[in-house]
């Protein structure tokens, strides 16, 4: 009996214990459920806050973008103060306060946050730096100086046609500092400009994505260009010349003018559309000669800007038509050009220039007798044993010690290296090989030299070391291939 009672008591205690444990478990589960619900509510609130913050940030970014890409009104135009040192041009302008200001000389637009003075100029591209980044120059490289945080935005003029602007990723802007080069994606690309936000000031320039550019060039991508005409000063000669430059439209006119020593710009409508690597010719019905006969259009962003073509005309021509034609003989640019008979400028060896209409010049008589036509009339005994006028009055060049071809090349070596173009160098090498001044190995070695300036240095030094005959041959070939440069170097 006692055993039965004991067992019943134990069973009751076990049941009570189980009930207590069950109640505790239910209480624990209830607490856990409440905690889970609380955590879920906190997570929901956190996510809602994040969503709100994200939307606010997007709104702020959108507002900033709108502020960055939209001016309240069109920019004010200004004409900068130009400063020229040798052939380097710089520009200066003091912005009166916040707003947009467009330079009439360069087309640049500066969006200012405050009053400040701007100083800017073009500098030469580092082609190796661009190539290493897979980029190609699409405009001049501009160095800008201004107090920090004064310029908020920069608009750089491009030379793209409307169709080319549809190619996403083609254009961007590089920012070059002492620390290296960075690429800035445009805020906006308009029909005329690429707009970027300015991090801090240094050098900025437009670039093309090289691979995309190559694909477009295969499809004959057109470029917005300009045709510029420069007339060198009249020499004492029966001929005159006209230099034709084919350049992208965003090349700065003042920069080109600064490189054309003593030449006068003939202002004519200049806009046209050209295709890189396509062959073009220049036609002028009254010309004695146009050289070269044809040339491929290249994207020239400086620094030297040699002429693409030279037109040689009779000295008495006052008007003529000049046309640029493509491979299909279609005129892509044509204009009537007025050439004044008299154009001031230095003649040979520093003598003053003479009007093309002066009878003595057109008759082809020597300059001394042209200046003193009546000497023989006043002194009839001159022919009777008295020395002739030309004997008593030596010509300008008489008495001047002759200079060897080697010395001539040495005296113009630096200018030749700075100014000769890549295409002219290639033609020089071919012709020097043809006339056996250079061997095949020497020609290949010079052609393989990287960099235009280094190649020019290699060519002129290699020829000078071969002596006077080789130096004379180089001068003759340069006069044939690039008459403009040879005349500027006084090698003609």
CSV table of C-alpha atoms in Angstrom, one decimal:
chain,number,residue,atom,x,y,z
A,1,UNK,CA,0.0,0.0,0.0
A,2,UNK,CA,2.7,2.4,1.0
A,3,UNK,CA,4.5,1.6,-2.3
A,4,UNK,CA,1.4,2.4,-4.3
A,5,UNK,CA,0.9,5.7,-2.5
A,6,UNK,CA,4.5,6.6,-3.1
A,7,UNK,CA,4.3,5.8,-6.8
A,8,UNK,CA,1.1,7.9,-7.1
A,9,UNK,CA,2.7,10.8,-5.3
A,10,UNK,CA,5.7,10.7,-7.6
A,11,UNK,CA,3.4,10.6,-10.7
A,12,UNK,CA,1.6,13.7,-9.4
A,13,UNK,CA,4.8,15.5,-8.8
A,14,UNK,CA,6.0,14.6,-12.3
A,15,UNK,CA,2.9,15.9,-13.9
A,16,UNK,CA,3.1,19.1,-12.0
A,17,UNK,CA,6.7,19.6,-13.1
A,18,UNK,CA,5.8,19.0,-16.7
A,19,UNK,CA,3.0,21.5,-16.4
A,20,UNK,CA,5.3,24.1,-14.9
A,21,UNK,CA,7.9,23.5,-17.7
A,22,UNK,CA,5.2,23.8,-20.3
A,23,UNK,CA,4.1,27.1,-18.9
A,24,UNK,CA,7.6,28.4,-18.8
A,25,UNK,CA,8.2,27.3,-22.4
A,26,UNK,CA,5.1,29.1,-23.5
A,27,UNK,CA,6.2,32.2,-21.7
A,28,UNK,CA,9.7,32.0,-23.3
A,29,UNK,CA,8.1,31.5,-26.8
A,30,UNK,CA,5.9,34.5,-26.2
A,31,UNK,CA,8.8,36.7,-25.2
A,32,UNK,CA,10.8,35.5,-28.2
A,33,UNK,CA,7.9,36.3,-30.5
A,34,UNK,CA,7.6,39.8,-29.0
A,35,UNK,CA,11.3,40.3,-29.5
A,36,UNK,CA,11.1,39.1,-33.1
A,37,UNK,CA,8.2,41.4,-33.8
A,38,UNK,CA,10.1,44.3,-32.2
A,39,UNK,CA,13.2,43.6,-34.4
A,40,UNK,CA,11.1,43.3,-37.5
A,41,UNK,CA,9.6,46.7,-36.7
A,42,UNK,CA,13.0,48.2,-36.2
A,43,UNK,CA,14.3,46.7,-39.5
A,44,UNK,CA,11.2,48.1,-41.3
A,45,UNK,CA,11.7,51.5,-39.8
A,46,UNK,CA,15.5,51.4,-40.7
A,47,UNK,CA,14.7,50.4,-44.3
A,48,UNK,CA,12.1,53.1,-44.6
A,49,UNK,CA,14.7,55.7,-43.3
A,50,UNK,CA,17.3,54.4,-45.7
A,51,UNK,CA,14.8,54.6,-48.6
A,52,UNK,CA,13.9,58.2,-47.6
A,53,UNK,CA,17.6,59.1,-47.3
A,54,UNK,CA,18.4,57.5,-50.7
A,55,UNK,CA,15.5,59.4,-52.3
A,56,UNK,CA,16.7,62.6,-50.8
A,57,UNK,CA,20.2,62.0,-52.0
A,58,UNK,CA,18.9,61.3,-55.5
A,59,UNK,CA,16.9,64.5,-55.4
A,60,UNK,CA,19.9,66.4,-54.3
A,61,UNK,CA,22.1,64.9,-57.0
A,62,UNK,CA,19.5,65.6,-59.6
A,63,UNK,CA,19.2,69.2,-58.4
A,64,UNK,CA,23.1,69.5,-58.5
A,65,UNK,CA,23.2,68.1,-62.0
A,66,UNK,CA,20.6,70.5,-63.2
A,67,UNK,CA,22.5,73.4,-61.6
A,68,UNK,CA,25.7,72.2,-63.2
A,69,UNK,CA,24.4,71.8,-66.7
A,70,UNK,CA,22.0,74.7,-67.0
A,71,UNK,CA,22.8,78.4,-67.0
A,72,UNK,CA,20.2,80.8,-65.9
A,73,UNK,CA,20.9,82.9,-69.1
A,74,UNK,CA,23.2,82.6,-72.1
A,75,UNK,CA,26.9,83.4,-71.3
A,76,UNK,CA,28.2,86.9,-71.8
A,77,UNK,CA,30.7,87.3,-74.6
A,78,UNK,CA,34.1,88.9,-73.8
A,79,UNK,CA,37.2,89.7,-75.8
A,80,UNK,CA,40.3,88.8,-73.8
A,81,UNK,CA,43.5,90.8,-73.6
A,82,UNK,CA,46.1,89.0,-75.8
A,83,UNK,CA,49.7,88.7,-74.8
A,84,UNK,CA,52.3,87.5,-77.3
A,85,UNK,CA,55.8,86.3,-76.5
A,86,UNK,CA,57.6,85.1,-79.6
A,87,UNK,CA,55.0,82.7,-81.1
A,88,UNK,CA,53.2,81.9,-77.8
A,89,UNK,CA,49.8,83.5,-77.2
A,90,UNK,CA,48.2,83.9,-73.8
A,91,UNK,CA,44.8,85.3,-72.9
A,92,UNK,CA,43.7,87.3,-69.9
A,93,UNK,CA,40.3,88.4,-68.6
A,94,UNK,CA,38.8,89.5,-65.3
A,95,UNK,CA,35.4,88.1,-64.7
A,96,UNK,CA,33.2,90.7,-62.9
A,97,UNK,CA,31.3,88.2,-60.8
A,98,UNK,CA,29.3,85.0,-60.9
A,99,UNK,CA,27.8,83.8,-64.2
A,100,UNK,CA,28.8,82.4,-67.6
A,101,UNK,CA,31.4,84.1,-69.8
A,102,UNK,CA,32.4,83.1,-73.4
A,103,UNK,CA,35.7,84.0,-74.9
A,104,UNK,CA,35.3,85.3,-78.5
A,105,UNK,CA,38.9,84.3,-79.4
A,106,UNK,CA,38.8,80.7,-78.2
A,107,UNK,CA,35.1,79.8,-77.9
A,108,UNK,CA,35.7,78.6,-74.3
A,109,UNK,CA,32.9,79.2,-71.8
A,110,UNK,CA,33.8,79.8,-68.1
A,111,UNK,CA,31.0,79.4,-65.5
A,112,UNK,CA,32.2,81.4,-62.5
A,113,UNK,CA,31.1,81.4,-58.8
A,114,UNK,CA,32.8,84.7,-58.0
A,115,UNK,CA,34.8,87.6,-59.4
A,116,UNK,CA,38.3,86.4,-60.5
A,117,UNK,CA,41.0,86.9,-63.1
A,118,UNK,CA,41.5,84.2,-65.7
A,119,UNK,CA,44.9,83.5,-67.4
A,120,UNK,CA,44.9,80.8,-70.0
A,121,UNK,CA,47.0,79.5,-73.0
A,122,UNK,CA,47.5,76.5,-75.1
A,123,UNK,CA,50.3,73.9,-74.3
A,124,UNK,CA,51.6,71.0,-76.3
A,125,UNK,CA,50.0,67.6,-75.9
A,126,UNK,CA,52.1,64.7,-74.7
A,127,UNK,CA,51.1,62.1,-77.3
A,128,UNK,CA,52.7,59.2,-75.4
A,129,UNK,CA,50.6,60.0,-72.3
A,130,UNK,CA,47.4,60.0,-74.4
A,131,UNK,CA,48.3,56.8,-76.2
A,132,UNK,CA,49.0,55.0,-73.0
A,133,UNK,CA,45.4,55.8,-71.9
A,134,UNK,CA,43.9,54.8,-75.2
A,135,UNK,CA,43.0,58.4,-76.1
A,136,UNK,CA,43.6,60.8,-79.0
A,137,UNK,CA,43.6,64.6,-78.9
A,138,UNK,CA,40.3,66.1,-80.1
A,139,UNK,CA,41.2,69.7,-79.5
A,140,UNK,CA,43.9,72.0,-78.1
A,141,UNK,CA,45.2,71.5,-74.6
A,142,UNK,CA,44.4,74.6,-72.4
A,143,UNK,CA,46.3,75.6,-69.3
A,144,UNK,CA,44.1,77.7,-67.0
A,145,UNK,CA,45.2,79.7,-64.0
A,146,UNK,CA,42.6,81.2,-61.7
A,147,UNK,CA,42.0,81.4,-57.9
A,148,UNK,CA,40.8,78.0,-56.5
A,149,UNK,CA,37.0,77.5,-56.4
A,150,UNK,CA,36.4,80.5,-58.7
A,151,UNK,CA,35.5,78.4,-61.8
A,152,UNK,CA,32.7,75.9,-61.3
A,153,UNK,CA,32.3,74.7,-64.9
A,154,UNK,CA,34.2,74.7,-68.2
A,155,UNK,CA,32.7,74.4,-71.7
A,156,UNK,CA,35.2,73.3,-74.3
A,157,UNK,CA,34.4,73.7,-78.1
A,158,UNK,CA,34.4,70.5,-80.1
A,159,UNK,CA,34.7,69.8,-83.8
A,160,UNK,CA,32.1,67.0,-84.1
A,161,UNK,CA,29.2,67.0,-86.5
A,162,UNK,CA,25.7,66.2,-85.2
A,163,UNK,CA,25.8,62.7,-86.5
A,164,UNK,CA,29.0,61.9,-84.6
A,165,UNK,CA,27.6,63.2,-81.4
A,166,UNK,CA,25.3,60.1,-81.3
A,167,UNK,CA,28.3,57.9,-80.6
A,168,UNK,CA,28.2,57.6,-76.8
A,169,UNK,CA,31.5,57.6,-75.0
A,170,UNK,CA,33.4,59.1,-78.0
A,171,UNK,CA,34.3,62.4,-76.3
A,172,UNK,CA,35.6,63.1,-72.8
A,173,UNK,CA,37.9,65.6,-71.1
A,174,UNK,CA,41.3,65.0,-69.6
A,175,UNK,CA,42.7,66.9,-66.7
A,176,UNK,CA,46.5,66.9,-66.5
A,177,UNK,CA,48.4,68.0,-63.4
A,178,UNK,CA,51.8,67.3,-61.9
A,179,UNK,CA,50.4,64.1,-60.4
A,180,UNK,CA,49.4,62.7,-63.8
A,181,UNK,CA,46.3,62.6,-66.0
A,182,UNK,CA,42.7,61.8,-65.1
A,183,UNK,CA,39.6,61.5,-67.4
A,184,UNK,CA,36.5,63.5,-66.6
A,185,UNK,CA,33.1,62.3,-68.0
A,186,UNK,CA,31.1,65.2,-69.5
A,187,UNK,CA,28.1,66.6,-67.7
A,188,UNK,CA,26.6,67.3,-71.1
A,189,UNK,CA,27.6,67.5,-74.8
A,190,UNK,CA,25.8,70.2,-76.8
A,191,UNK,CA,26.0,70.8,-80.6
A,192,UNK,CA,29.1,73.0,-80.0
A,193,UNK,CA,30.6,72.3,-76.5
A,194,UNK,CA,31.6,69.6,-74.0
A,195,UNK,CA,30.6,70.7,-70.5
A,196,UNK,CA,32.6,69.5,-67.4
A,197,UNK,CA,32.6,70.3,-63.7
A,198,UNK,CA,36.0,71.7,-62.7
A,199,UNK,CA,37.7,69.9,-59.8
A,200,UNK,CA,40.7,72.3,-59.7
A,201,UNK,CA,42.5,74.2,-62.3
A,202,UNK,CA,45.4,73.1,-64.4
A,203,UNK,CA,45.4,71.7,-68.0
A,204,UNK,CA,42.2,70.6,-69.7
A,205,UNK,CA,41.7,69.2,-73.2
A,206,UNK,CA,39.2,67.2,-75.3
A,207,UNK,CA,40.0,63.7,-76.2
A,208,UNK,CA,38.5,60.9,-78.3
A,209,UNK,CA,38.3,57.3,-77.2
A,210,UNK,CA,40.8,55.8,-79.6
A,211,UNK,CA,39.2,52.4,-80.4
A,212,UNK,CA,35.8,54.1,-81.0
A,213,UNK,CA,37.4,56.7,-83.1
A,214,UNK,CA,39.1,54.1,-85.3
A,215,UNK,CA,35.7,52.4,-85.9
A,216,UNK,CA,34.2,55.7,-86.9
A,217,UNK,CA,37.1,56.6,-89.2
A,218,UNK,CA,36.6,53.3,-91.0
A,219,UNK,CA,33.1,54.6,-91.7
A,220,UNK,CA,34.5,57.9,-92.9
A,221,UNK,CA,33.6,60.0,-89.9
A,222,UNK,CA,33.3,63.7,-90.9
A,223,UNK,CA,35.0,66.4,-88.9
A,224,UNK,CA,33.9,70.1,-88.7
A,225,UNK,CA,36.8,72.0,-90.1
A,226,UNK,CA,38.1,75.4,-91.3
A,227,UNK,CA,40.1,76.5,-94.3
A,228,UNK,CA,42.5,79.4,-93.5
A,229,UNK,CA,44.3,81.5,-96.1
A,230,UNK,CA,47.6,83.3,-95.3
A,231,UNK,CA,49.5,85.5,-97.7
A,232,UNK,CA,53.3,85.8,-97.2
A,233,UNK,CA,54.8,89.3,-97.8
A,234,UNK,CA,55.7,90.1,-101.4
A,235,UNK,CA,59.3,89.4,-102.2
A,236,UNK,CA,61.1,91.1,-105.1
A,237,UNK,CA,59.9,88.5,-107.6
A,238,UNK,CA,57.5,88.1,-110.4
A,239,UNK,CA,55.4,85.6,-108.4
A,240,UNK,CA,53.3,85.7,-105.2
A,241,UNK,CA,52.1,82.8,-103.0
A,242,UNK,CA,49.1,81.9,-101.0
A,243,UNK,CA,49.2,79.4,-98.1
A,244,UNK,CA,46.2,77.1,-97.5
A,245,UNK,CA,45.6,75.5,-94.1
A,246,UNK,CA,43.1,72.7,-93.5
A,247,UNK,CA,42.4,72.5,-89.8
A,248,UNK,CA,39.8,71.2,-87.3
A,249,UNK,CA,37.3,73.9,-86.4
A,250,UNK,CA,38.3,74.1,-82.7
A,251,UNK,CA,42.0,75.0,-83.5
A,252,UNK,CA,42.5,78.6,-82.2
A,253,UNK,CA,42.9,81.2,-84.9
A,254,UNK,CA,45.3,83.4,-82.8
A,255,UNK,CA,47.6,80.4,-82.3
A,256,UNK,CA,47.8,79.7,-86.1
A,257,UNK,CA,48.4,83.4,-86.8
A,258,UNK,CA,51.2,83.6,-84.3
A,259,UNK,CA,53.1,80.8,-86.2
A,260,UNK,CA,52.8,82.5,-89.6
A,261,UNK,CA,55.6,85.0,-89.4
A,262,UNK,CA,55.0,88.2,-91.4
A,263,UNK,CA,52.0,86.6,-93.2
A,264,UNK,CA,48.6,88.3,-93.5
A,265,UNK,CA,45.4,86.4,-92.8
A,266,UNK,CA,42.9,86.7,-95.7
A,267,UNK,CA,39.6,86.6,-93.9
A,268,UNK,CA,37.0,84.5,-95.8
A,269,UNK,CA,34.1,82.2,-94.7
A,270,UNK,CA,36.1,79.2,-93.5
A,271,UNK,CA,33.7,76.4,-92.5
A,272,UNK,CA,33.7,73.1,-94.2
A,273,UNK,CA,33.5,69.4,-93.4
A,274,UNK,CA,36.5,67.0,-94.0
A,275,UNK,CA,37.3,63.4,-93.4
A,276,UNK,CA,40.5,62.3,-91.7
A,277,UNK,CA,42.9,60.3,-93.9
A,278,UNK,CA,41.0,61.2,-97.0
A,279,UNK,CA,42.9,62.8,-99.9
A,280,UNK,CA,42.2,66.4,-100.9
A,281,UNK,CA,43.4,68.7,-103.6
A,282,UNK,CA,43.4,72.5,-104.1
A,283,UNK,CA,42.4,74.1,-107.4
A,284,UNK,CA,43.1,77.7,-108.5
A,285,UNK,CA,42.6,78.4,-112.2
A,286,UNK,CA,45.1,81.3,-112.3
A,287,UNK,CA,47.9,79.5,-110.4
A,288,UNK,CA,51.3,78.8,-111.9
A,289,UNK,CA,51.5,75.8,-109.5
A,290,UNK,CA,49.9,74.2,-106.5
A,291,UNK,CA,52.0,72.1,-104.2
A,292,UNK,CA,51.7,69.4,-103.1
A,293,UNK,CA,49.3,68.2,-105.8
A,294,UNK,CA,47.3,66.3,-103.2
A,295,UNK,CA,47.5,65.6,-99.5
A,296,UNK,CA,45.7,63.5,-96.8
A,297,UNK,CA,43.8,65.5,-94.2
A,298,UNK,CA,45.2,65.0,-90.7
A,299,UNK,CA,44.0,66.2,-87.3
A,300,UNK,CA,46.6,68.9,-86.5
A,301,UNK,CA,46.3,70.4,-83.0
A,302,UNK,CA,49.7,72.2,-83.1
A,303,UNK,CA,52.0,73.4,-82.1
A,304,UNK,CA,53.5,74.6,-85.5
A,305,UNK,CA,50.6,74.6,-88.0
A,306,UNK,CA,52.5,74.5,-91.3
A,307,UNK,CA,50.4,75.1,-94.5
A,308,UNK,CA,48.7,72.1,-96.1
A,309,UNK,CA,49.1,73.6,-99.6
A,310,UNK,CA,50.9,76.5,-101.3
A,311,UNK,CA,49.5,78.2,-104.3
A,312,UNK,CA,52.0,80.1,-106.5
A,313,UNK,CA,50.5,82.9,-108.6
A,314,UNK,CA,51.7,85.6,-111.0
A,315,UNK,CA,52.5,88.8,-109.1
A,316,UNK,CA,49.9,90.9,-111.0
A,317,UNK,CA,46.9,88.7,-110.1
A,318,UNK,CA,44.4,90.6,-107.8
A,319,UNK,CA,41.5,88.1,-107.7
A,320,UNK,CA,41.2,84.4,-108.1
A,321,UNK,CA,39.0,81.5,-107.0
A,322,UNK,CA,40.3,78.9,-104.6
A,323,UNK,CA,38.6,75.5,-104.1
A,324,UNK,CA,39.3,72.4,-102.0
A,325,UNK,CA,38.1,69.2,-103.6
A,326,UNK,CA,37.7,65.7,-102.3
A,327,UNK,CA,38.6,62.4,-104.0
A,328,UNK,CA,35.5,62.5,-106.1
A,329,UNK,CA,36.4,66.0,-107.4
A,330,UNK,CA,33.5,67.5,-105.4
A,331,UNK,CA,34.2,71.0,-104.0
A,332,UNK,CA,34.0,70.9,-100.2
A,333,UNK,CA,35.0,74.5,-99.9
A,334,UNK,CA,35.2,77.3,-102.5
A,335,UNK,CA,35.7,81.0,-102.3
A,336,UNK,CA,36.6,84.1,-104.4
A,337,UNK,CA,39.8,85.6,-103.0
A,338,UNK,CA,41.0,89.2,-103.4
A,339,UNK,CA,44.8,89.7,-103.4
A,340,UNK,CA,45.9,93.3,-103.0
A,341,UNK,CA,48.7,94.2,-105.4
A,342,UNK,CA,50.9,95.7,-102.7
A,343,UNK,CA,51.6,93.9,-99.4
A,344,UNK,CA,54.2,95.4,-97.1
A,345,UNK,CA,56.9,93.1,-95.9
A,346,UNK,CA,60.6,92.5,-96.0
A,347,UNK,CA,62.3,91.5,-99.2
A,348,UNK,CA,65.4,89.3,-99.6
A,349,UNK,CA,68.4,90.2,-97.5
A,350,UNK,CA,66.4,92.8,-95.6
A,351,UNK,CA,65.6,95.0,-98.7
A,352,UNK,CA,62.2,96.7,-98.7
A,353,UNK,CA,59.5,95.0,-100.6
A,354,UNK,CA,58.3,96.6,-103.9
A,355,UNK,CA,54.8,96.8,-105.3
A,356,UNK,CA,54.0,94.1,-107.7
A,357,UNK,CA,52.9,96.8,-110.1
A,358,UNK,CA,56.3,98.6,-110.3
A,359,UNK,CA,57.4,98.4,-113.9
A,360,UNK,CA,61.1,97.6,-113.1
A,361,UNK,CA,60.1,94.5,-111.1
A,362,UNK,CA,57.6,93.2,-113.7
A,363,UNK,CA,60.3,93.7,-116.3
A,364,UNK,CA,62.6,91.4,-114.4
A,365,UNK,CA,65.5,93.9,-114.3
A,366,UNK,CA,68.0,93.7,-111.4
A,367,UNK,CA,67.0,95.6,-108.2
A,368,UNK,CA,69.9,98.0,-108.4
A,369,UNK,CA,69.1,99.3,-111.8
A,370,UNK,CA,65.4,99.3,-110.8
A,371,UNK,CA,66.2,101.8,-108.1
A,372,UNK,CA,68.4,104.0,-110.3
A,373,UNK,CA,66.9,103.8,-113.8
A,374,UNK,CA,68.4,107.1,-115.1
A,375,UNK,CA,72.1,106.6,-114.2
A,376,UNK,CA,73.1,105.6,-117.8
A,377,UNK,CA,71.1,108.5,-119.3
A,378,UNK,CA,72.8,111.1,-117.1
A,379,UNK,CA,76.3,109.7,-117.6
A,380,UNK,CA,76.7,108.7,-121.2
A,381,UNK,CA,80.5,108.3,-120.8
A,382,UNK,CA,79.9,105.3,-118.4
A,383,UNK,CA,80.2,102.9,-121.4
A,384,UNK,CA,83.4,104.6,-122.6
A,385,UNK,CA,85.7,103.0,-120.2
A,386,UNK,CA,84.1,104.0,-117.0
A,387,UNK,CA,83.2,101.0,-114.8
A,388,UNK,CA,79.6,100.1,-115.1
A,389,UNK,CA,77.0,100.9,-112.5
A,390,UNK,CA,76.8,97.3,-111.4
A,391,UNK,CA,80.5,97.1,-111.1
A,392,UNK,CA,80.7,100.3,-108.9
A,393,UNK,CA,77.5,99.5,-107.0
A,394,UNK,CA,77.6,95.8,-106.0
A,395,UNK,CA,74.4,93.9,-105.6
A,396,UNK,CA,73.0,93.2,-102.2
A,397,UNK,CA,74.5,89.8,-102.0
A,398,UNK,CA,77.9,90.8,-103.5
A,399,UNK,CA,80.7,90.9,-101.0
A,400,UNK,CA,78.9,88.7,-98.6
A,401,UNK,CA,81.0,85.7,-97.7
A,402,UNK,CA,79.6,82.5,-99.1
A,403,UNK,CA,78.2,80.1,-96.5
A,404,UNK,CA,78.6,76.4,-96.9
A,405,UNK,CA,75.6,74.1,-97.0
A,406,UNK,CA,76.8,72.5,-93.8
A,407,UNK,CA,76.9,75.9,-92.0
A,408,UNK,CA,73.5,76.8,-93.4
A,409,UNK,CA,72.0,73.5,-91.9
A,410,UNK,CA,73.8,74.1,-88.6
A,411,UNK,CA,72.4,77.7,-88.4
A,412,UNK,CA,68.8,76.5,-88.9
A,413,UNK,CA,69.1,73.2,-87.1
A,414,UNK,CA,66.9,74.1,-84.1
A,415,UNK,CA,64.2,75.8,-86.2
A,416,UNK,CA,64.2,72.8,-88.6
A,417,UNK,CA,63.7,70.4,-85.6
A,418,UNK,CA,60.9,72.5,-84.2
A,419,UNK,CA,59.0,73.3,-87.4
A,420,UNK,CA,59.3,70.5,-89.9
A,421,UNK,CA,56.1,68.3,-90.1
A,422,UNK,CA,55.9,64.5,-90.0
A,423,UNK,CA,54.6,64.1,-93.6
A,424,UNK,CA,57.5,66.4,-94.9
A,425,UNK,CA,60.0,64.3,-93.0
A,426,UNK,CA,58.7,61.1,-94.5
A,427,UNK,CA,59.0,62.6,-98.0
A,428,UNK,CA,62.5,63.9,-97.3
A,429,UNK,CA,63.7,60.5,-96.3
A,430,UNK,CA,62.2,58.9,-99.5
A,431,UNK,CA,63.9,61.5,-101.7
A,432,UNK,CA,67.2,61.4,-99.9
A,433,UNK,CA,67.2,57.6,-100.4
A,434,UNK,CA,66.4,58.1,-104.1
A,435,UNK,CA,69.3,60.4,-104.6
A,436,UNK,CA,71.6,58.1,-102.6
A,437,UNK,CA,72.4,60.6,-99.9
A,438,UNK,CA,71.1,58.0,-97.4
A,439,UNK,CA,71.5,54.2,-97.5
A,440,UNK,CA,68.5,51.9,-97.1
A,441,UNK,CA,69.6,51.1,-93.5
A,442,UNK,CA,70.0,54.8,-92.6
A,443,UNK,CA,66.6,55.6,-94.0
A,444,UNK,CA,65.0,52.8,-92.1
A,445,UNK,CA,66.8,53.7,-88.9
A,446,UNK,CA,65.6,57.4,-89.1
A,447,UNK,CA,62.1,56.3,-90.1
A,448,UNK,CA,61.9,54.0,-87.0
A,449,UNK,CA,62.9,56.9,-84.6
A,450,UNK,CA,59.9,57.7,-82.4
A,451,UNK,CA,58.7,61.2,-82.1
A,452,UNK,CA,58.6,63.9,-84.8
A,453,UNK,CA,61.3,66.1,-83.2
A,454,UNK,CA,63.6,63.2,-82.6
A,455,UNK,CA,63.2,62.0,-86.1
A,456,UNK,CA,63.9,65.5,-87.5
A,457,UNK,CA,67.1,65.7,-85.3
A,458,UNK,CA,68.2,62.3,-86.6
A,459,UNK,CA,67.8,63.3,-90.2
A,460,UNK,CA,69.5,66.7,-90.1
A,461,UNK,CA,72.5,65.5,-88.0
A,462,UNK,CA,72.9,62.3,-90.2
A,463,UNK,CA,73.0,64.4,-93.4
A,464,UNK,CA,75.4,67.1,-91.9
A,465,UNK,CA,77.9,64.5,-90.9
A,466,UNK,CA,78.1,63.4,-94.6
A,467,UNK,CA,79.6,66.7,-95.7
A,468,UNK,CA,78.8,69.6,-98.0
A,469,UNK,CA,77.4,67.6,-101.0
A,470,UNK,CA,74.9,65.8,-98.8
A,471,UNK,CA,73.9,69.0,-96.9
A,472,UNK,CA,73.3,70.7,-100.2
A,473,UNK,CA,71.1,67.8,-101.4
A,474,UNK,CA,69.0,68.1,-98.2
A,475,UNK,CA,68.5,71.8,-98.8
A,476,UNK,CA,67.5,71.2,-102.4
A,477,UNK,CA,65.0,68.5,-101.4
A,478,UNK,CA,63.5,70.6,-98.6
A,479,UNK,CA,63.0,73.5,-101.1
A,480,UNK,CA,61.2,71.1,-103.4
A,481,UNK,CA,59.1,69.3,-100.7
A,482,UNK,CA,58.3,72.3,-98.5
A,483,UNK,CA,59.0,75.6,-100.2
A,484,UNK,CA,57.3,77.5,-97.4
A,485,UNK,CA,59.5,76.2,-94.6
A,486,UNK,CA,62.6,76.5,-96.7
A,487,UNK,CA,61.9,80.1,-97.4
A,488,UNK,CA,61.1,80.8,-93.7
A,489,UNK,CA,64.5,79.2,-92.8
A,490,UNK,CA,66.1,81.4,-95.5
A,491,UNK,CA,67.4,78.3,-97.4
A,492,UNK,CA,66.0,79.3,-100.8
